[in-house]
Tab-separated table of C-alpha atoms in Angstrom:
chain	number	residue	atom	x	y	z
A	1	MET	CA	-2.030	19.939	-7.126
A	2	THR	CA	-5.358	21.527	-8.010
A	3	ASP	CA	-8.636	20.348	-6.525
A	4	ARG	CA	-9.784	19.233	-9.974
A	5	LYS	CA	-6.662	17.131	-10.475
A	6	LYS	CA	-7.184	15.547	-7.045
A	7	GLU	CA	-10.783	14.778	-8.024
A	8	ILE	CA	-9.662	13.197	-11.297
A	9	ILE	CA	-7.080	11.020	-9.552
A	10	ALA	CA	-9.503	9.969	-6.790
A	11	THR	CA	-12.226	9.127	-9.303
A	12	ALA	CA	-9.763	7.185	-11.442
A	13	ALA	CA	-8.581	5.209	-8.402
A	14	THR	CA	-12.177	4.238	-7.658
A	15	LEU	CA	-12.772	3.212	-11.276
A	16	PHE	CA	-9.504	1.250	-11.396
A	17	ARG	CA	-10.676	-0.633	-8.323
A	18	LYS	CA	-14.135	-1.360	-9.766
A	19	LYS	CA	-13.180	-2.159	-13.360
A	20	GLY	CA	-9.418	-2.668	-13.469
A	21	TYR	CA	-6.836	-0.291	-14.881
A	22	THR	CA	-6.953	-1.615	-18.439
A	23	ALA	CA	-10.759	-1.372	-18.636
A	24	VAL	CA	-10.859	2.322	-17.716
A	25	SER	CA	-10.515	4.787	-20.574
A	26	MET	CA	-10.018	8.520	-20.352
A	27	ARG	CA	-13.492	8.828	-21.876
A	28	SER	CA	-15.109	6.675	-19.157
A	29	LEU	CA	-13.197	8.635	-16.511
A	30	ALA	CA	-14.452	11.916	-17.963
A	31	GLU	CA	-18.022	10.601	-18.049
A	32	GLU	CA	-17.778	9.564	-14.393
A	33	ILE	CA	-16.618	13.060	-13.444
A	34	GLY	CA	-19.168	14.726	-15.711
A	35	ILE	CA	-16.822	16.498	-18.121
A	36	ARG	CA	-15.702	16.003	-21.725
A	37	ALA	CA	-12.721	13.719	-22.302
A	38	ALA	CA	-10.792	16.548	-23.956
A	39	SER	CA	-11.186	18.607	-20.772
A	40	LEU	CA	-9.295	15.975	-18.776
A	41	TYR	CA	-6.144	16.866	-20.663
A	42	ASN	CA	-6.215	20.357	-19.187
A	43	HIS	CA	-5.382	18.690	-15.868
A	44	ILE	CA	-3.757	15.340	-16.672
A	45	GLU	CA	-1.437	14.307	-19.489
A	46	SER	CA	-2.401	10.634	-19.558
A	47	LYS	CA	-3.874	7.666	-17.759
A	48	GLN	CA	-0.272	6.683	-17.027
A	49	GLU	CA	0.249	9.928	-15.106
A	50	ILE	CA	-2.807	9.133	-12.996
A	51	LEU	CA	-1.498	5.651	-12.232
A	52	GLU	CA	1.883	7.112	-11.278
A	53	HIS	CA	0.254	9.531	-8.825
A	54	ILE	CA	-1.754	6.748	-7.217
A	55	ILE	CA	0.917	4.063	-6.939
A	56	LEU	CA	3.940	6.220	-6.214
A	57	GLY	CA	1.885	8.197	-3.689
A	58	VAL	CA	1.088	5.034	-1.726
A	59	ALA	CA	4.655	3.756	-2.123
A	60	ASP	CA	5.947	7.056	-0.715
A	61	ARG	CA	3.733	6.632	2.342
A	62	PHE	CA	5.249	3.195	2.955
A	63	THR	CA	8.773	4.512	2.403
A	64	ASP	CA	8.247	7.428	4.791
A	65	GLY	CA	6.631	5.148	7.359
A	66	MET	CA	9.475	2.643	7.219
A	67	ARG	CA	12.014	5.449	7.492
A	68	ASN	CA	10.270	6.666	10.646
A	69	ILE	CA	10.129	3.148	12.092
A	70	GLN	CA	13.789	2.474	11.367
A	71	SER	CA	14.856	5.800	12.888
A	72	THR	CA	13.623	4.722	16.325
A	73	THR	CA	15.513	2.778	18.968
A	74	ALA	CA	12.557	0.414	19.406
A	75	ASP	CA	13.277	-3.304	19.630
A	76	PRO	CA	12.517	-5.472	16.563
A	77	LEU	CA	9.173	-6.679	17.914
A	78	GLU	CA	7.983	-3.102	18.426
A	79	LYS	CA	9.180	-2.226	14.926
A	80	ILE	CA	7.145	-5.134	13.529
A	81	ARG	CA	4.103	-3.818	15.425
A	82	ARG	CA	4.637	-0.426	13.839
A	83	VAL	CA	4.978	-1.968	10.373
A	84	ILE	CA	1.672	-3.792	10.893
A	85	LEU	CA	0.015	-0.546	11.991
A	86	LEU	CA	1.499	1.278	9.003
A	87	HIS	CA	-0.058	-1.238	6.597
A	88	ILE	CA	-3.421	-1.145	8.317
A	89	GLU	CA	-3.549	2.647	8.486
A	90	ILE	CA	-2.630	3.081	4.822
A	91	THR	CA	-5.157	0.420	3.802
A	92	LEU	CA	-7.984	1.948	5.818
A	93	SER	CA	-7.269	5.468	4.590
A	94	ASP	CA	-6.697	4.560	0.926
A	95	PRO	CA	-8.111	1.161	-0.111
A	96	GLU	CA	-8.259	2.261	-3.759
A	97	GLY	CA	-4.582	3.181	-3.683
A	98	MET	CA	-3.715	-0.162	-2.092
A	99	GLU	CA	-5.664	-1.972	-4.783
A	100	SER	CA	-3.734	-0.165	-7.508
A	101	LEU	CA	-0.454	-0.788	-5.707
A	102	GLN	CA	-1.149	-4.525	-5.621
A	103	ASN	CA	-2.850	-5.046	-8.971
A	104	ASN	CA	-1.759	-2.275	-11.318
A	105	TRP	CA	1.915	-1.590	-10.571
A	106	MET	CA	2.908	-3.707	-13.576
A	107	TYR	CA	1.329	-1.080	-15.853
A	108	LEU	CA	3.788	1.582	-14.749
A	109	GLU	CA	6.224	2.570	-17.470
A	110	GLY	CA	9.794	3.813	-17.744
A	111	LYS	CA	11.202	5.780	-14.851
A	112	SER	CA	8.052	5.327	-12.767
A	113	MET	CA	8.413	1.546	-12.935
A	114	SER	CA	12.037	1.831	-11.898
A	115	VAL	CA	11.210	4.201	-9.027
A	116	TYR	CA	8.440	1.901	-7.820
A	117	LYS	CA	10.559	-1.262	-7.945
A	118	THR	CA	13.410	0.451	-6.111
A	119	SER	CA	11.005	1.719	-3.461
A	120	ARG	CA	9.392	-1.706	-3.016
A	121	ASN	CA	12.739	-3.496	-2.853
A	122	ASP	CA	14.125	-0.993	-0.329
A	123	TYR	CA	11.027	-1.349	1.836
A	124	GLU	CA	11.233	-5.136	1.797
A	125	GLU	CA	14.961	-5.014	2.581
A	126	GLN	CA	14.300	-2.792	5.599
A	127	LEU	CA	11.637	-5.236	6.776
A	128	ARG	CA	14.067	-8.103	6.205
A	129	ARG	CA	16.604	-6.361	8.460
A	130	ILE	CA	14.009	-5.930	11.202
A	131	VAL	CA	13.018	-9.608	11.003
A	132	HIS	CA	16.651	-10.799	11.035
A	133	ALA	CA	17.345	-8.581	14.056
A	134	GLY	CA	14.228	-9.965	15.748
A	135	ILE	CA	15.344	-13.544	15.221
A	136	ALA	CA	18.904	-12.779	16.343
A	137	SER	CA	17.668	-11.032	19.506
A	138	GLY	CA	15.186	-13.785	20.356
A	139	HIS	CA	12.118	-11.555	19.910
A	140	LEU	CA	10.934	-13.623	16.933
A	141	ARG	CA	10.801	-17.363	16.297
A	142	SER	CA	13.887	-18.877	14.759
A	143	VAL	CA	12.313	-19.890	11.459
A	144	ASN	CA	12.969	-19.006	7.845
A	145	PRO	CA	12.876	-15.180	7.825
A	146	GLU	CA	11.622	-15.081	4.233
A	147	LEU	CA	8.628	-17.188	5.266
A	148	LEU	CA	7.842	-14.756	8.091
A	149	ILE	CA	8.092	-11.783	5.748
A	150	TYR	CA	6.036	-13.444	3.004
A	151	SER	CA	3.309	-14.513	5.434
A	152	MET	CA	3.099	-11.110	7.064
A	153	LEU	CA	3.095	-9.109	3.836
A	154	SER	CA	0.612	-11.441	2.133
A	155	THR	CA	-1.822	-10.932	4.978
A	156	LEU	CA	-1.362	-7.174	5.144
A	157	ARG	CA	-1.216	-6.437	1.423
A	158	TYR	CA	-4.624	-7.946	0.761
A	159	LEU	CA	-6.431	-6.435	3.721
A	160	TYR	CA	-7.978	-3.946	1.268
A	161	ILE	CA	-10.052	-6.817	-0.198
A	162	TRP	CA	-11.220	-8.368	3.052
A	163	TYR	CA	-11.881	-5.389	5.300
A	164	PRO	CA	-14.559	-3.541	3.256
A	165	ARG	CA	-16.669	-6.725	3.189
A	166	GLN	CA	-16.760	-6.903	6.977
A	167	GLU	CA	-19.481	-5.057	8.807
A	168	GLY	CA	-19.109	-3.584	12.229
A	169	ILE	CA	-15.383	-4.131	12.671
A	170	ASP	CA	-13.979	-1.181	14.530
A	171	PRO	CA	-10.641	-0.017	13.045
A	172	GLU	CA	-9.000	-0.022	16.480
A	173	ASN	CA	-10.141	-3.599	17.123
A	174	LEU	CA	-8.892	-4.563	13.676
A	175	LYS	CA	-5.453	-3.164	14.496
A	176	GLU	CA	-5.296	-5.009	17.809
A	177	GLU	CA	-6.516	-8.308	16.400
A	178	MET	CA	-4.293	-8.195	13.303
A	179	MET	CA	-1.287	-7.560	15.515
A	180	LEU	CA	-2.294	-10.433	17.758
A	181	VAL	CA	-2.716	-12.852	14.852
A	182	ILE	CA	0.504	-11.879	13.087
A	183	LEU	CA	2.689	-11.472	16.154
A	184	ARG	CA	1.529	-14.724	17.760
A	185	GLY	CA	2.694	-16.492	14.638
A	186	MET	CA	6.026	-14.673	14.623
A	187	GLY	CA	6.737	-14.127	18.297
A	188	LYS	CA	8.014	-16.523	20.889
């Protein structure tokens, strides 16, 4: 990917976060970058292509992270810790991508929508397996596993909204405290 294409995608992600995907036109994107709208098409075919790069790029990071977590022999509680860290690290490194993942995925079309849904469902199924194993092994509370998963993911998925508004929170402290809050609710 060229540097210009990376710049276009990064600028679009920022605009999508500020204005929403539907409110951003190729013309407004070009103006933000400082080029003519027609020049964008030398690098990008469509706004849809930009959205695909953003959302599928973040989804791939989650898929790769989960694959790495599942490939270990760690116990379920340690795997949950690693999942929490994965979410926090992706959020801190790419809050614009996380925003698009949460709020703009429904604008994906065709094969990209199918790829995204498959990726999301596979990720959630892997997490479900970890939680079930944690309950079965006694590492996690014996409560409705879907409630545990929903609570955990709801907290982590919307960290991109909360964290930027906080001043002076060290990322390492955030990781420790988020793990404490989530794991105390899940653990025994």
